[in-house]
């Protein structure tokens, strides 16, 4: 374990806190739902704590974890900085497996957005294909005339039990920047925190549009 | 009457004012609707005043009441601090009965959220069961695969007349953290003001989802 | 003309500016729509200017008008303070007639809220009756078990041509605190600016609920 | 190239940054979508950069371009100020052609508003006619009893390929202050940045109302 510097990565810590405030306004982390992680070194990541109001977190509330770069799915990690009053998030091993399977991921946002969740209610399949919107171009590698497919995992009782499934599915969908979890929400990543936020906004817009479009079709308006 | 300290509980008073501003933005206390209470001692609680814009209240606008801990439903209390220009809220006896019946409740939020009210329009029954959303886990004691049931009381003309019914129903639903009142709104509590807010946000999300889901089912989209 | 004091009524001027900012966030005065007036003396009222972004107005942008207290509908007035760069609002004579017909009105809010406008699309009648919501109690004189009826006028090309019709209809509906104008919006008043805002929020909530309820009934969900 | 003054047009640069923050809150520029331009001289315009979060841009992030006033559609321009870390926006040539075809346009807003996009999903035609709302009067030259028609172009893969089509269509619809692009969004202009914003708000309101009205008609509620 190389680091034990509670003021290290202060910029990234502040960024997580600031972004969580914005996500709260967008309705993505209400209750104590959702969360965020930034990878600060190849094997080190900051993680928002579990079970707290995400819009209220301070830099000193964040966990710093060390994980081993490997292609195996088991989400092993050790805690480098542990804010004494907090519990590590149940989605930590999910974040870890995303970083392990997607080397380019530099940040992950977990949102409970109702747009994402309602989409998983109307799409019974194990994946959803998004197409027909300019906003697709906000997703790296996607085009307007192309389409973009995201996997949908079924939810489980204990979030940590999703970690292996997330790791496997991330490997199977190399063009996806997110995994949907039915009845639950979404994990979205990007090369940087900025790109993770852009991807999260584009997906949320596309999910909202997807359900609206189905709705208008059901009324023969499209 | 033990206390007459207008600056006592200043932190809790400021918290009520700050939270009411947030609830206004969420649409829970528009008009002069809704309100909030924090229990500051075993038998003492702060209560927002009646008939005023909740997003504008200051610490000096709050009432402090003393109530007797008993299991009887009658919501007796005496006023310890009475801001001269204000009228005590009609929901005071409801807050009191919630504290009496639910010893663990440390704060109560009363919201007129349209999500809550529309749910009571579509559910004709005397209770509603919420299930199928990860957000259930934000409600203490609930699980994703389980379900969570809330009582729905019919509204009455004078809010104070709801007090006994609220007291009885709170006792009958030990797992619930809230009582819905048809055409009116919701009373939500938690061990702390933070937990009350978390519960209120989770319920509001679940109510919105409940009506959306019914809507999508009516169009054969689910 | 008794006054020529550009700093008179500074508090009320600031209140109009501050409230217009809030109304913009609520979507009531987007474009350059909507407006606000406060009656500062028996025959004097401040009025927001025409054709400007309401969320940007400053105290020095406001008109001060002098009108004669009479029961006749003709909305005569003289301009006491005329910000040189602005045009007096086309709804000035409407505000004047409301003050003339409703002696208790101390402030009027004009909103283009889409909730109000969509209600006037679904209600073809010359009035709408609101009932079945606790929020009715935020409207002075209304009860939960009672109902509350508002007149709906048809829109005209030139807003000033509505003035006589508004004056007449205000006299005919003594319990109403507002007049709806089809395809256009609403004029809401109260004894004070605070009460006008409370009435406007309650009506907006009730209009939104009214259309939602019709929608859910059309799908047999209510 | 006449200018190389990085602090020139500072007021207009700050205005673009401030307005983009507001548009983000309105949901018009989420992801990295949308953008804005202000014409600062007859042949000079500021343009927001491509592929960045529009709510985060600073004055120093803006491009200044010089274009030739002509009636031809080819959107030729040279870059006067080029922030080294940014890429010029793909919609630059669209902005240029709007300025060339509409001499009175002093500012252009490009929005990805979902209200605009859903309208282009329900309207299969090459234009849409808006009528029956007071808000039409916020669009210069429009009346309540009249109607207002906007062209709808089909989207293309590369935004720059829209430039000629936009130039042609702007010339064909002299009363329009905007061009809709199907599945994509809208380009809205005005004589000043203020009027462009007012037009954009009025259109967005009218698009939202248009789809709501169709929806209510499909349920026989209108």
Tab-separated table of N, CA and C in Angstrom, chain B residues 54 67 87 109 112 135 179 181 188 205 209 211:
chain	number	residue	atom	x	y	z
B	54	UNK	N	-43.832	28.018	3.820
B	54	UNK	CA	-42.849	27.223	4.555
B	54	UNK	C	-41.414	27.515	4.119
B	67	UNK	N	-45.095	17.544	25.150
B	67	UNK	CA	-46.197	16.574	25.153
B	67	UNK	C	-45.862	15.448	26.122
B	87	UNK	N	-49.856	31.203	14.395
B	87	UNK	CA	-50.888	30.303	14.877
B	87	UNK	C	-50.274	28.912	14.875
B	109	UNK	N	-41.995	14.773	8.650
B	109	UNK	CA	-42.186	15.691	7.521
B	109	UNK	C	-43.602	15.518	6.996
B	112	UNK	N	-47.320	17.807	0.837
B	112	UNK	CA	-48.505	17.798	-0.029
B	112	UNK	C	-48.127	17.335	-1.440
B	135	UNK	N	-35.211	1.250	-4.681
B	135	UNK	CA	-35.380	2.369	-3.743
B	135	UNK	C	-36.073	1.944	-2.447
B	179	UNK	N	-47.724	7.691	6.929
B	179	UNK	CA	-49.165	7.521	6.743
B	179	UNK	C	-49.562	8.431	5.585
B	181	UNK	N	-52.523	10.359	3.504
B	181	UNK	CA	-53.879	10.874	3.723
B	181	UNK	C	-54.455	11.211	2.343
B	188	UNK	N	-44.376	11.594	7.042
B	188	UNK	CA	-43.250	10.652	6.997
B	188	UNK	C	-42.325	10.931	8.163
B	205	UNK	N	-40.366	9.045	-4.641
B	205	UNK	CA	-39.883	8.345	-5.841
B	205	UNK	C	-40.766	7.130	-6.130
B	209	UNK	N	-43.235	6.427	-9.306
B	209	UNK	CA	-43.047	5.206	-10.103
B	209	UNK	C	-44.323	4.368	-10.132
B	211	UNK	N	-47.500	5.271	-9.992
B	211	UNK	CA	-48.505	5.806	-10.906
B	211	UNK	C	-48.024	5.679	-12.354
